PDB file of C-alpha atoms in Angstrom:
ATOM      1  CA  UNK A   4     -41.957   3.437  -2.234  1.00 38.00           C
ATOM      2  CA  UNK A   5     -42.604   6.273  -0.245  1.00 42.00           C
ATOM      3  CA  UNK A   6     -39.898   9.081  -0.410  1.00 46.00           C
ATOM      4  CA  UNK A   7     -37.935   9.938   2.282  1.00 53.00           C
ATOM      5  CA  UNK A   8     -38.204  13.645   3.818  1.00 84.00           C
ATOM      6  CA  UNK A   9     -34.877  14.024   5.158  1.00 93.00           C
ATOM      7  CA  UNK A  10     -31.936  14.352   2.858  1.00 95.00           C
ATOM      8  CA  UNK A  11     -28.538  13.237   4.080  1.00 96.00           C
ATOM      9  CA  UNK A  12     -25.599  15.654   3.001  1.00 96.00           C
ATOM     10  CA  UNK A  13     -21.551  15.044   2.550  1.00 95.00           C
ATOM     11  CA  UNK A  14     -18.656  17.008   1.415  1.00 94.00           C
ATOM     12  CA  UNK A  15     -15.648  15.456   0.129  1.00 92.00           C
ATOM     13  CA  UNK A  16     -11.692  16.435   0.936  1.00 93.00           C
ATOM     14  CA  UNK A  17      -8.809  15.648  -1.372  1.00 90.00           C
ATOM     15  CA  UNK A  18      -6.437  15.743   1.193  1.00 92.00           C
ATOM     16  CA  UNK A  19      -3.595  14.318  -1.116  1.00 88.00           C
ATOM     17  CA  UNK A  20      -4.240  14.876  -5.174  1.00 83.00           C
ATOM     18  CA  UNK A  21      -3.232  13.162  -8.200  1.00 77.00           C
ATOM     19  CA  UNK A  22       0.276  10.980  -6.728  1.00 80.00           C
ATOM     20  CA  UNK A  23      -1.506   7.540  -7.584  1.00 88.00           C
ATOM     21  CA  UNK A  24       0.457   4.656  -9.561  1.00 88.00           C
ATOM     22  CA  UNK A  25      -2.270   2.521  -9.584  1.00 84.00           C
ATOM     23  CA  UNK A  26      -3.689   1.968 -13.587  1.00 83.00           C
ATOM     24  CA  UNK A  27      -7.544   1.973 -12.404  1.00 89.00           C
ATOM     25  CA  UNK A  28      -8.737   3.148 -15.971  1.00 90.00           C
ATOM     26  CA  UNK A  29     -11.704   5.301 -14.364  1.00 89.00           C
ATOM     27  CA  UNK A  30      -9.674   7.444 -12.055  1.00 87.00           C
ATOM     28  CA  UNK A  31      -7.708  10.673 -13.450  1.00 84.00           C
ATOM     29  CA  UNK A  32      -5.933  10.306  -9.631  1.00 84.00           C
ATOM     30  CA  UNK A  33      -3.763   8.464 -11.791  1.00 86.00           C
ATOM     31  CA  UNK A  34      -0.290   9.454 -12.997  1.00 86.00           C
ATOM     32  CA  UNK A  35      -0.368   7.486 -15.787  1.00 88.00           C
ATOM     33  CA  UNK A  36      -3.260   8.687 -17.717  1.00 87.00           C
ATOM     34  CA  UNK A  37      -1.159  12.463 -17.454  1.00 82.00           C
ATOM     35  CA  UNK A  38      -5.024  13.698 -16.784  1.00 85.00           C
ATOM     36  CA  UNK A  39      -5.279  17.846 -16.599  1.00 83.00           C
ATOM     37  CA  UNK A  40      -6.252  18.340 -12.577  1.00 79.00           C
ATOM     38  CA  UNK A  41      -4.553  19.614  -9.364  1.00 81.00           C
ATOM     39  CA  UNK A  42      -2.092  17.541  -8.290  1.00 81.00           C
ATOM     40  CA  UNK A  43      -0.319  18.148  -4.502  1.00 80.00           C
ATOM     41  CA  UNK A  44       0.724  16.043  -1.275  1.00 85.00           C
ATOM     42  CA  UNK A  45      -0.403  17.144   1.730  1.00 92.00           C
ATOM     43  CA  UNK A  46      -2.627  19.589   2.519  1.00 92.00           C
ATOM     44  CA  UNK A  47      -2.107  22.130   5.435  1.00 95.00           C
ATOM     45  CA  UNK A  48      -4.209  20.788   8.538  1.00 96.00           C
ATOM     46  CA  UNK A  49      -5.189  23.974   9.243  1.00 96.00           C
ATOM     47  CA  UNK A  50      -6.940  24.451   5.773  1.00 95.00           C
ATOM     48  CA  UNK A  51      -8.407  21.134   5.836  1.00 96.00           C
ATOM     49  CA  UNK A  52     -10.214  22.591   9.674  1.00 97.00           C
ATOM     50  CA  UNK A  53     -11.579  25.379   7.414  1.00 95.00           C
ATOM     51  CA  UNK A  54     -12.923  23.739   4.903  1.00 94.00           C
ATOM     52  CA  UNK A  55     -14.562  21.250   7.330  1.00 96.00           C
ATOM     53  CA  UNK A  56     -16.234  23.958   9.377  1.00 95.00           C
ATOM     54  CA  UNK A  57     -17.534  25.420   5.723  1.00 94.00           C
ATOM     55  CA  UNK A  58     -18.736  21.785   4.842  1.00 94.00           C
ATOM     56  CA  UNK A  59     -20.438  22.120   8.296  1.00 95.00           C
ATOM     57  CA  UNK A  60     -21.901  25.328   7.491  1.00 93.00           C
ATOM     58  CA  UNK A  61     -23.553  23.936   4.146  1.00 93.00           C
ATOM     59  CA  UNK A  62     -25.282  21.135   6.301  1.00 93.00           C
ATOM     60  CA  UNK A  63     -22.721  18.450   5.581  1.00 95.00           C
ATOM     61  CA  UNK A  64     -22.782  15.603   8.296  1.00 95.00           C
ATOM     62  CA  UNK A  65     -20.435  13.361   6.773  1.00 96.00           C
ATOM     63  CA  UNK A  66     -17.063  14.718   5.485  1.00 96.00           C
ATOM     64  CA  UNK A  67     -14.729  12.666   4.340  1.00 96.00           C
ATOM     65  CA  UNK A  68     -10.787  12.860   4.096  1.00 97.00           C
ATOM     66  CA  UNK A  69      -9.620  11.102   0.781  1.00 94.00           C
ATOM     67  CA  UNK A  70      -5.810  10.496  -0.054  1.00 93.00           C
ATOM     68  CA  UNK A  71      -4.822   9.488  -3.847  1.00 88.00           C
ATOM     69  CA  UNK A  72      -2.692   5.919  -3.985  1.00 87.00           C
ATOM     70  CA  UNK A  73      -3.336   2.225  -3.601  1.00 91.00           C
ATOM     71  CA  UNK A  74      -3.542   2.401   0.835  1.00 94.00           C
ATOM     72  CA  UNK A  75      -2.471   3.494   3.943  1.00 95.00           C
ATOM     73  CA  UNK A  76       1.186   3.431   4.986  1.00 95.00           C
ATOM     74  CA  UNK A  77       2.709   4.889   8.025  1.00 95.00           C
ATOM     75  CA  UNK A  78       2.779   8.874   7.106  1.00 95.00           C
ATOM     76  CA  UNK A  79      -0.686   8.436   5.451  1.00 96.00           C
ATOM     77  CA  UNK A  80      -2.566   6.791   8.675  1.00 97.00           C
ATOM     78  CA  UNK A  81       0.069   9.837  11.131  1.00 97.00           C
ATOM     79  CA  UNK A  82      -1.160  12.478   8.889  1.00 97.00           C
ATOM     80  CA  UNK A  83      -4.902  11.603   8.440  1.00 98.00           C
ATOM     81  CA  UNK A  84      -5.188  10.549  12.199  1.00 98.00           C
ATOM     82  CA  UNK A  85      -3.592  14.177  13.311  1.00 98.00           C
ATOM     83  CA  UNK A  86      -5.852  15.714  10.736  1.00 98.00           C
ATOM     84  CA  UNK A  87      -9.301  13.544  12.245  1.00 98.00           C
ATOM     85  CA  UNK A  88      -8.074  15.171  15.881  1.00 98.00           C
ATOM     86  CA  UNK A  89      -8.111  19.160  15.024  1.00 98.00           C
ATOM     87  CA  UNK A  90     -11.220  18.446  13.056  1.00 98.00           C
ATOM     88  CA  UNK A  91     -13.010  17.039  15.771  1.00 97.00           C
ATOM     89  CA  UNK A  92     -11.445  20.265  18.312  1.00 97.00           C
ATOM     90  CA  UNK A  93     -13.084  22.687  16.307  1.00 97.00           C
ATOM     91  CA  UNK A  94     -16.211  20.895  14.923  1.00 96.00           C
ATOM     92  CA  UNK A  95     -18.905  19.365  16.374  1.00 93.00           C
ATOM     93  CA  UNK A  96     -21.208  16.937  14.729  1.00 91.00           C
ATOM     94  CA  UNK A  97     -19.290  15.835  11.817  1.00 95.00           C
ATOM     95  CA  UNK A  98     -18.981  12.384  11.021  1.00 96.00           C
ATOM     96  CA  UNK A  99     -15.745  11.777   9.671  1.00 98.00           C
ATOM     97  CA  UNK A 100     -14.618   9.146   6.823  1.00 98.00           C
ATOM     98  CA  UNK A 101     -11.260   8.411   5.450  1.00 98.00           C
ATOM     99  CA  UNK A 102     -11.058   6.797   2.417  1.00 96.00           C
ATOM    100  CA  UNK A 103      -7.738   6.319   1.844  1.00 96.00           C
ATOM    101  CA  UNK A 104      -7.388   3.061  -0.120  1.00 95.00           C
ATOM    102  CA  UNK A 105      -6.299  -0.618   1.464  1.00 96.00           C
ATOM    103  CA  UNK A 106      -5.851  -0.725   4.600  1.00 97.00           C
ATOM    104  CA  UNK A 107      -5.282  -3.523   7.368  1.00 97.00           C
ATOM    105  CA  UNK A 108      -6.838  -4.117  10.492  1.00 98.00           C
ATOM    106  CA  UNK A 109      -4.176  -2.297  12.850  1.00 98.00           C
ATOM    107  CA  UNK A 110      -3.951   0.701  10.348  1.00 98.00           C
ATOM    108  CA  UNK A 111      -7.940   0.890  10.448  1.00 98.00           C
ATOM    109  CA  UNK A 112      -7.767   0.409  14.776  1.00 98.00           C
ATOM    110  CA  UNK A 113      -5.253   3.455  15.054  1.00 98.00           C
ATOM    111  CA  UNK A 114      -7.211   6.082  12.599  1.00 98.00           C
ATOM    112  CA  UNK A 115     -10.624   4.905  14.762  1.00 98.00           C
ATOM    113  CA  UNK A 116      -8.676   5.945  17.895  1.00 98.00           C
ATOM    114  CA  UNK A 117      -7.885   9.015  16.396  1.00 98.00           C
ATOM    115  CA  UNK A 118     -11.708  10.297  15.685  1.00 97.00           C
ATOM    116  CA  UNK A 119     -12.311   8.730  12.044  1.00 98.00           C
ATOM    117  CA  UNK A 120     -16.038   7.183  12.354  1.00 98.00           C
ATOM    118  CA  UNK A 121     -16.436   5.663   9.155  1.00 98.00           C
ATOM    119  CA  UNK A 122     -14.312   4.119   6.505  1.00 98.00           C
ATOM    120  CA  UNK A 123     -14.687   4.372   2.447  1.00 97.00           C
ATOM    121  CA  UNK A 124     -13.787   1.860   0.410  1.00 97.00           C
ATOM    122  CA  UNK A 125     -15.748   1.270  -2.635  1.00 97.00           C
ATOM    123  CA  UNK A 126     -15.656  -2.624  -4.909  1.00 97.00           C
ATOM    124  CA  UNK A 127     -16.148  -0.317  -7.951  1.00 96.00           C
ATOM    125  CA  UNK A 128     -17.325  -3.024 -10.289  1.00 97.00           C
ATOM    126  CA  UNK A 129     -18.351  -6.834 -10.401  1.00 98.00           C
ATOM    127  CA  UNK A 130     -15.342  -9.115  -9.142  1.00 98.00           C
ATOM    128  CA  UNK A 131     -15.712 -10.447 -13.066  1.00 98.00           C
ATOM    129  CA  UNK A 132     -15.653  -7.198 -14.800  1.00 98.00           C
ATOM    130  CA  UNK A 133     -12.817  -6.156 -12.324  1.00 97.00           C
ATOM    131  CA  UNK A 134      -9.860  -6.828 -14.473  1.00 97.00           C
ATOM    132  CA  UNK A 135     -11.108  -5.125 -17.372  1.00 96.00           C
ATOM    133  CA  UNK A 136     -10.522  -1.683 -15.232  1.00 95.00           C
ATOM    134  CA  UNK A 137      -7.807  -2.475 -12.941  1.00 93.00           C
ATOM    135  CA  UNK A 138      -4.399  -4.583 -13.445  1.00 93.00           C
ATOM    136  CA  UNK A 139      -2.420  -3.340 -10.420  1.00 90.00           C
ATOM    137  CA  UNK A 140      -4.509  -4.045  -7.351  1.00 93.00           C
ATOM    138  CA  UNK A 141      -7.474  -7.527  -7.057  1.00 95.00           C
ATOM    139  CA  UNK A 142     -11.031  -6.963  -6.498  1.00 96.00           C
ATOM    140  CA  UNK A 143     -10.299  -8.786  -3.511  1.00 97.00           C
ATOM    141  CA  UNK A 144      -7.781  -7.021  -1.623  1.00 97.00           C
ATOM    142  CA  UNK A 145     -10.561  -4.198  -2.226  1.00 97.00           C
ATOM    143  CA  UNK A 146     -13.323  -6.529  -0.657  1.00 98.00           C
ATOM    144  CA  UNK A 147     -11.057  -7.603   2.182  1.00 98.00           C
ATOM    145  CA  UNK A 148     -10.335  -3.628   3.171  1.00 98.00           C
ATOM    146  CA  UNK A 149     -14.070  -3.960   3.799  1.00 98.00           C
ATOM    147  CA  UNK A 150     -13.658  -6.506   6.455  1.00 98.00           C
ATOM    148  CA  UNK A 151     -11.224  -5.330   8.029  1.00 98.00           C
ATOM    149  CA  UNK A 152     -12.898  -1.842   8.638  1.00 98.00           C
ATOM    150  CA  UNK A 153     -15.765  -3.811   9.652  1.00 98.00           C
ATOM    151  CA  UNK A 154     -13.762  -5.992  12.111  1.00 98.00           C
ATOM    152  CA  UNK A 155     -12.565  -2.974  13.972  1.00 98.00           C
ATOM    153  CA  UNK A 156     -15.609  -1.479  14.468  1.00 98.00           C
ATOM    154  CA  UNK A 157     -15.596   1.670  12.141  1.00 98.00           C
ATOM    155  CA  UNK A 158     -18.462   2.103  10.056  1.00 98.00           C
ATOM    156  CA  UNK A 159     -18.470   1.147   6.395  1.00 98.00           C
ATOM    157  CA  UNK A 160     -19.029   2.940   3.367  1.00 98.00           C
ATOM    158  CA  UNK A 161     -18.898   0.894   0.040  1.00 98.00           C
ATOM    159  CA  UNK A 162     -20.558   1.262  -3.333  1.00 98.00           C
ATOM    160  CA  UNK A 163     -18.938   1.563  -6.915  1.00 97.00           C
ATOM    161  CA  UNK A 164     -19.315   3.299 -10.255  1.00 97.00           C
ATOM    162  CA  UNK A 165     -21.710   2.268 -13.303  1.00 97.00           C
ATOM    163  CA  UNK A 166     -21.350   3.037 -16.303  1.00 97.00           C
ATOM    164  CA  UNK A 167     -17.839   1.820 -17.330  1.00 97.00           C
ATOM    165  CA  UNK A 168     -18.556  -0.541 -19.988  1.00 96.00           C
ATOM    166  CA  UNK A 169     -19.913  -3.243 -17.757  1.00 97.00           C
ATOM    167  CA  UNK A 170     -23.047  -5.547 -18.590  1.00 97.00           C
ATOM    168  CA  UNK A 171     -26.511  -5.480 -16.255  1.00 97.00           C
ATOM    169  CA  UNK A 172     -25.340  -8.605 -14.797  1.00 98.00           C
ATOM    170  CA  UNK A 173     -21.875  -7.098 -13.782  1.00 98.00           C
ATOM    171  CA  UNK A 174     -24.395  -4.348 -11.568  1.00 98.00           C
ATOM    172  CA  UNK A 175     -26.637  -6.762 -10.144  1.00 98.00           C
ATOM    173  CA  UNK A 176     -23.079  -9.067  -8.828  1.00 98.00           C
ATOM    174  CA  UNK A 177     -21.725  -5.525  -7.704  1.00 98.00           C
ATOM    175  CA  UNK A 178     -24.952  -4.544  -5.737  1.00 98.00           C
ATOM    176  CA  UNK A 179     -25.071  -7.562  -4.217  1.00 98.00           C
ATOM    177  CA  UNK A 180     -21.002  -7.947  -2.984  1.00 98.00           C
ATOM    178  CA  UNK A 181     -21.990  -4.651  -1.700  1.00 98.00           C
ATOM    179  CA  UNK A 182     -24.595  -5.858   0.065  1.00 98.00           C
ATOM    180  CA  UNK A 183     -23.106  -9.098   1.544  1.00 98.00           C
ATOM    181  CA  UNK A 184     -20.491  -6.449   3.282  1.00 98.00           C
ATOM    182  CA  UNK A 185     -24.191  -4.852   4.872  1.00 97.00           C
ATOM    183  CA  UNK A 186     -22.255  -1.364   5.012  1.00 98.00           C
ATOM    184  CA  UNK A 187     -24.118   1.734   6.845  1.00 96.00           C
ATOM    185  CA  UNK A 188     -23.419   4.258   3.550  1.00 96.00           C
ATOM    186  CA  UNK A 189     -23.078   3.142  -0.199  1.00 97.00           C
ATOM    187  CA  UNK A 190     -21.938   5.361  -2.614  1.00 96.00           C
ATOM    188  CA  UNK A 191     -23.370   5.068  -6.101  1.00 97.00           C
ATOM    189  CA  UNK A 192     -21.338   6.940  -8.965  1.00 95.00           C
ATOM    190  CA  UNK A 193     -21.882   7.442 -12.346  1.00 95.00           C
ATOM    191  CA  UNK A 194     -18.961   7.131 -14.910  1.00 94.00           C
ATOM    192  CA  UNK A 195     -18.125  10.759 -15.687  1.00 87.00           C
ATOM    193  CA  UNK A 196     -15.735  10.372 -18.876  1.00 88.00           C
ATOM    194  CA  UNK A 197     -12.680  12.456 -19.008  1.00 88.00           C
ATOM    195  CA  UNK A 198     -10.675  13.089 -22.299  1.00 91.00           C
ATOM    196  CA  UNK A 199      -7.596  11.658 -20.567  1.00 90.00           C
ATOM    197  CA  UNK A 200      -8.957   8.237 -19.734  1.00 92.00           C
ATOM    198  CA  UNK A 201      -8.834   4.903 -21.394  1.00 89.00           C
ATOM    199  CA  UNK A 202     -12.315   4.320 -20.594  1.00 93.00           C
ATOM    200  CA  UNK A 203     -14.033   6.720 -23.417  1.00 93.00           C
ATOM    201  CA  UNK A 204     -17.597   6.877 -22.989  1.00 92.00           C
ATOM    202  CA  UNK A 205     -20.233   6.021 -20.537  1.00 93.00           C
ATOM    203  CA  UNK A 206     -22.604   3.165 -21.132  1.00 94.00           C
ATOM    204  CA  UNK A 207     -25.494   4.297 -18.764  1.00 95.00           C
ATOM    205  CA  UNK A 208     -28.698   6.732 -19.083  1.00 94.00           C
ATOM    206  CA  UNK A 209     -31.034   7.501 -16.048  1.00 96.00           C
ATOM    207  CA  UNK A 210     -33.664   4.959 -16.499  1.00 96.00           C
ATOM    208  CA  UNK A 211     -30.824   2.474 -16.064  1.00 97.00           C
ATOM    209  CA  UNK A 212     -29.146   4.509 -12.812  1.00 97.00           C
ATOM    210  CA  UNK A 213     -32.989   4.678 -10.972  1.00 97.00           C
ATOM    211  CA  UNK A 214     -32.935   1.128 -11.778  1.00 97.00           C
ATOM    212  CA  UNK A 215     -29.611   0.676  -9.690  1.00 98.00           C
ATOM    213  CA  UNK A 216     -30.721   3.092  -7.024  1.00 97.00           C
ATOM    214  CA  UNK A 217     -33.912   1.149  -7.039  1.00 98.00           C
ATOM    215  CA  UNK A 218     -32.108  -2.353  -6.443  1.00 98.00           C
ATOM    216  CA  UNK A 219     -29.312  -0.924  -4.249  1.00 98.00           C
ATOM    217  CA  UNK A 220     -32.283   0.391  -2.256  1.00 97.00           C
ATOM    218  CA  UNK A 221     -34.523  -3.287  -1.832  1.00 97.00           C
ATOM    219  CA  UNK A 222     -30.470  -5.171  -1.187  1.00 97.00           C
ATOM    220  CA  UNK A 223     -29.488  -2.736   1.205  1.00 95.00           C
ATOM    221  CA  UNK A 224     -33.114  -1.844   3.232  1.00 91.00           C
ATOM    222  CA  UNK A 225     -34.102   1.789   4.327  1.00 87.00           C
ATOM    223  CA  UNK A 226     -32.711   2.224   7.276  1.00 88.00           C
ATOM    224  CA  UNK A 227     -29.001   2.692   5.254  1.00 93.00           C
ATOM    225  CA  UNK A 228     -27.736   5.825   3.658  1.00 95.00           C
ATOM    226  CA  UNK A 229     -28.040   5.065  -0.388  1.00 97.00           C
ATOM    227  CA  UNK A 230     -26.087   8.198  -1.660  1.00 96.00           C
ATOM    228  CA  UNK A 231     -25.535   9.451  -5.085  1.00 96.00           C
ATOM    229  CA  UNK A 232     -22.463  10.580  -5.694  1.00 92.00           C
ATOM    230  CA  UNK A 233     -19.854  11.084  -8.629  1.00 86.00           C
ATOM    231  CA  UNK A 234     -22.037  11.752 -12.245  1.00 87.00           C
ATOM    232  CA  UNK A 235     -25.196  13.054 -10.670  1.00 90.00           C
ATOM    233  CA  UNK A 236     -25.261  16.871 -12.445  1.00 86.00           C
ATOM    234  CA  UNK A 237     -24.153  14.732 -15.436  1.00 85.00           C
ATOM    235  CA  UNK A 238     -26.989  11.885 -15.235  1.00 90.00           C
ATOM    236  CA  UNK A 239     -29.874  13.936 -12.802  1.00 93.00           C
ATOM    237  CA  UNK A 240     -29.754  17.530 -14.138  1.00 88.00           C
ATOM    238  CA  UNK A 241     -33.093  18.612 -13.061  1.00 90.00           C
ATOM    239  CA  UNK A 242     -34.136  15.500 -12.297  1.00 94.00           C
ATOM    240  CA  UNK A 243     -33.371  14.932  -8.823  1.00 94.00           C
ATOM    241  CA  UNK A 244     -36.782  13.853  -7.312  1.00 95.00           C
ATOM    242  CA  UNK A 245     -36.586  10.365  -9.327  1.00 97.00           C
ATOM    243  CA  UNK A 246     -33.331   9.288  -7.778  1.00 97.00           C
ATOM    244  CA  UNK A 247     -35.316  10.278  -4.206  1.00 96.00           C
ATOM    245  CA  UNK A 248     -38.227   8.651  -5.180  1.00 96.00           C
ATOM    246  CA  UNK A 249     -36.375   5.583  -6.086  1.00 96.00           C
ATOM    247  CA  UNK A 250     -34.849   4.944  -2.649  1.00 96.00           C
ATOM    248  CA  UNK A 251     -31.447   7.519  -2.633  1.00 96.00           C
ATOM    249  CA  UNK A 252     -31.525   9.355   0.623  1.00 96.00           C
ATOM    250  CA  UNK A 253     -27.820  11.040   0.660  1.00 96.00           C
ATOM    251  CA  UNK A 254     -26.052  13.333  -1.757  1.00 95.00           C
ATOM    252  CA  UNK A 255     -22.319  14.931  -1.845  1.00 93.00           C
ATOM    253  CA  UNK A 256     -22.323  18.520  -2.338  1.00 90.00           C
ATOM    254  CA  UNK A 257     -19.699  20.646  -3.580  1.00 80.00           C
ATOM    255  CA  UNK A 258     -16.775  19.402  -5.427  1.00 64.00           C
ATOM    256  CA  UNK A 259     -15.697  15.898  -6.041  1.00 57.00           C
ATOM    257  CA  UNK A 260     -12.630  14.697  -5.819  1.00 60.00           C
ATOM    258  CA  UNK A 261     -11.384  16.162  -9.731  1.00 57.00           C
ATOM    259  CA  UNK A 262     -14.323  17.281 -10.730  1.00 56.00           C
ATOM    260  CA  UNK A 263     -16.663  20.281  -9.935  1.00 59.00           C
ATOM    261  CA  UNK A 264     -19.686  19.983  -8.165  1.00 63.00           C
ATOM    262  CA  UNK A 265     -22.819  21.883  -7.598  1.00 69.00           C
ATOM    263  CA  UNK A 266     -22.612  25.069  -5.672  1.00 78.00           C
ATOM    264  CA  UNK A 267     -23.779  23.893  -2.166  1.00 81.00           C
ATOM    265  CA  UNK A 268     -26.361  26.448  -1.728  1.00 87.00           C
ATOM    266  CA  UNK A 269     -27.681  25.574  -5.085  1.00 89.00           C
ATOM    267  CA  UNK A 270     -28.364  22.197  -3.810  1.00 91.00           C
ATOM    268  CA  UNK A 271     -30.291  22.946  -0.833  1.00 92.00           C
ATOM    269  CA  UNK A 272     -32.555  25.118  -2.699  1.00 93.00           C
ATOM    270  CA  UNK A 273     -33.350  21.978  -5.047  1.00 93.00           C
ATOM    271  CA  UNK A 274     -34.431  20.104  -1.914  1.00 94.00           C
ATOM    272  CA  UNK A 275     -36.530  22.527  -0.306  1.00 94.00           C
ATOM    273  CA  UNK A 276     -37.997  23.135  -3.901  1.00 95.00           C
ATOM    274  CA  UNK A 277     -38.945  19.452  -3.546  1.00 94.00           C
ATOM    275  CA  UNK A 278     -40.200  19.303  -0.211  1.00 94.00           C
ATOM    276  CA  UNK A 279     -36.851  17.512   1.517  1.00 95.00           C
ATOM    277  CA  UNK A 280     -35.384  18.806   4.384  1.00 93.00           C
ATOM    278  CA  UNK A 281     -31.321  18.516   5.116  1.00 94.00           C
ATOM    279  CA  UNK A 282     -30.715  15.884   7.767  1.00 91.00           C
ATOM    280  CA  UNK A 283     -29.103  17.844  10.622  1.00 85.00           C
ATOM    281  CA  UNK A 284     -27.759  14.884  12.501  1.00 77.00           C
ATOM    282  CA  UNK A 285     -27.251  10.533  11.800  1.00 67.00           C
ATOM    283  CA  UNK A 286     -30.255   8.972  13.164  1.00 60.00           C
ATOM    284  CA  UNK A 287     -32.620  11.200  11.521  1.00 46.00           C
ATOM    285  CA  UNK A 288     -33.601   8.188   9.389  1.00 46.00           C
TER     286      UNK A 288
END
C-alpha cells in the first residue's frame, strides 16, 4: 500500500487525573490499583488554554480533553463544555475531543453546542475478552456511548488496546466492532505494563501490531485517521516507517495520559527524516 505523505498529529489533556473507581485492570487512572502517578480534579481553564495553544504550536490538530471516571455527570459535561469555549476564543484550528467516559445522548448534544467536535470512546477489547479486564462497567454500555455520539452528530473516535492477554481472534472481533461503529479516528494502543497493574506483561511484538494496523487499515478504508497511540516508543522505537507503511496515518505527541511521551519536536524530526509532512489542517487526506 502506498504510504501516506501527510502525518496527522494530536496532543492529549488530562484534565481530571487518577479519581477513577472503575477496576479496568489496564488503566493506572484507577484508585484501586494505588498506581504511582499525578492524581488531581480539575485543572485551571486557563492552563488547559496554554497548553492547547502549545499543542497548537507543535502541529497538533486534534487535542483532546480527557477526564478519569466511568462518564459524564453534570459538573463533568459544565466544566469540559466551559473549558471547549475559551479554547476555541483563543485557538484557531483545533479540533477538539472529549473523552470523558459514558455518556448519553443529551450529555453528548450539550458538549457539541459548546465547541467539542469529536468524541473518544474506545471498546478496548473483544466484547468476549471484555470481562477478563473489566467487572464494573459492560462492553456494551461502552459500544452504546458510540452511538450515541454518533446520533448527535459529533464525530467519533474509537479503537482499543492490544496486548492485554487477549487471543488473535479477540483483535480481529475488536477491529471489526470498531469498524461496524465506521468512526472518523481510531486509536490503536499498545499495552504498556505498569508495576502497579494486575495485568503483568504484554502479549504483543511489532510484527503482530503492523498486522493490526494493517487490518484496522483494509476494515476502516483510507480516507479515516488510523492513529497509533499509547505503547508506540515502547513497540516502534526507531521503527516508525513500518507502522506508516502499513496504513497508520496519525500519531499523539507528547505525553499520554500517565505516561511520558516523546518530546514533540523529536517527533517531527522523525517524520521529516522519513519524508512525511505534518498535516496542518483535517481534510488533508
Amino acid at each position: 500500500m502506498s504510504a501516506q505523505k501527510h502525518i496527522f498529529l494530536c496532543a492529549i489533556n488530562n484534565i481530571l487525573s487518577g479519581t477513577c473507581k472503575e477496576d479496568c485492570k489496564f488503566c493506572t487512572q484507577s484508585v484501586r490499583y494505588h498506581a504511582d502517578i499525578e492524581r488531581y480534579s480539575y485543572k485551571q481553564i486557563v492552563q488547559i488554554v496554554q497548553e492547547a495553544k502549545q499543542a497548537k504550536a507543535n502541529g497538533a490538530l486534534g487535542y483532546c480533553l480527557v477526564t478519569a471516571g466511568k462518564g459524564l455527570d453534570d459538573k463533568k459535561v459544565d466544566f469540559v463544555a466551559r473549558t471547549a469555549q475559551a479554547i476555541k476564543a483563543e485557538v484557531e484550528g483545533l479540533n477538539l475531543i472529549a473523552c470523558n467516559g459514558t455518556a448519553d445522548r443529551e450529555q453528548l448534544a450539550y458538549l457539541k453546542a459548546h465547541g467539542i467536535d469529536s468524541y473518544n470512546h474506545n471498546l478496548e477489547t473483544s466484547e468476549r475478552y471484555y470481562p477478563e479486564i473489566c467487572l464494573t462497567h459492560s462492553w456494551h454500555e461502552r459500544y452504546e456511548t458510540c452511538e450515541n455520539v454518533k446520533a448527535v452528530g459529533l464525530a467519533l473516535c474509537s479503537g482499543g488496546i492490544f496486548g492485554m492477554g487477549e487471543t488473535e481472534k479477540d483483535r480481529d472481533s475488536l477491529l471489526e466492532a470498531i469498524a461496524s461503529l465506521q468512526p472518523e479516528s481510531s486509536p490503536l494502543n499498545f499495552y504498556h505494563p505498569n508495576p502497579a497493574l494486575p495485568i503483568k506483561t504484554r502479549n504483543i511484538e511489532l510484527d503482530e501490531a503492523l498486522k493490526i494496523i494493517q487490518k484496522a487499515y483494509t476494515l476502516l478504508g483510507k480516507e479515516k485517521l488510523l492513529m497509533v497511540a499509547g505503547g508506540r516508543e515502547l513497540l516502534f522505537n526507531g521503527q516508525e516507517e513500518k507502522m506508516f507503511q502499513a496504513g497508520a496515518n496519525a500519531i499523539v505527541i507528547g505525553n499520554y495520559l500517565t505516561t511520558s511521551g516523546t518530546a514533540p519536536g523529536k517527533d517531527r524530526q522523525m517524520l521529516k527524516k522519513l519524508g512525511y509532512e505534518v498535516a496542518t489542517h483535517c481534510d488533508s487526506h
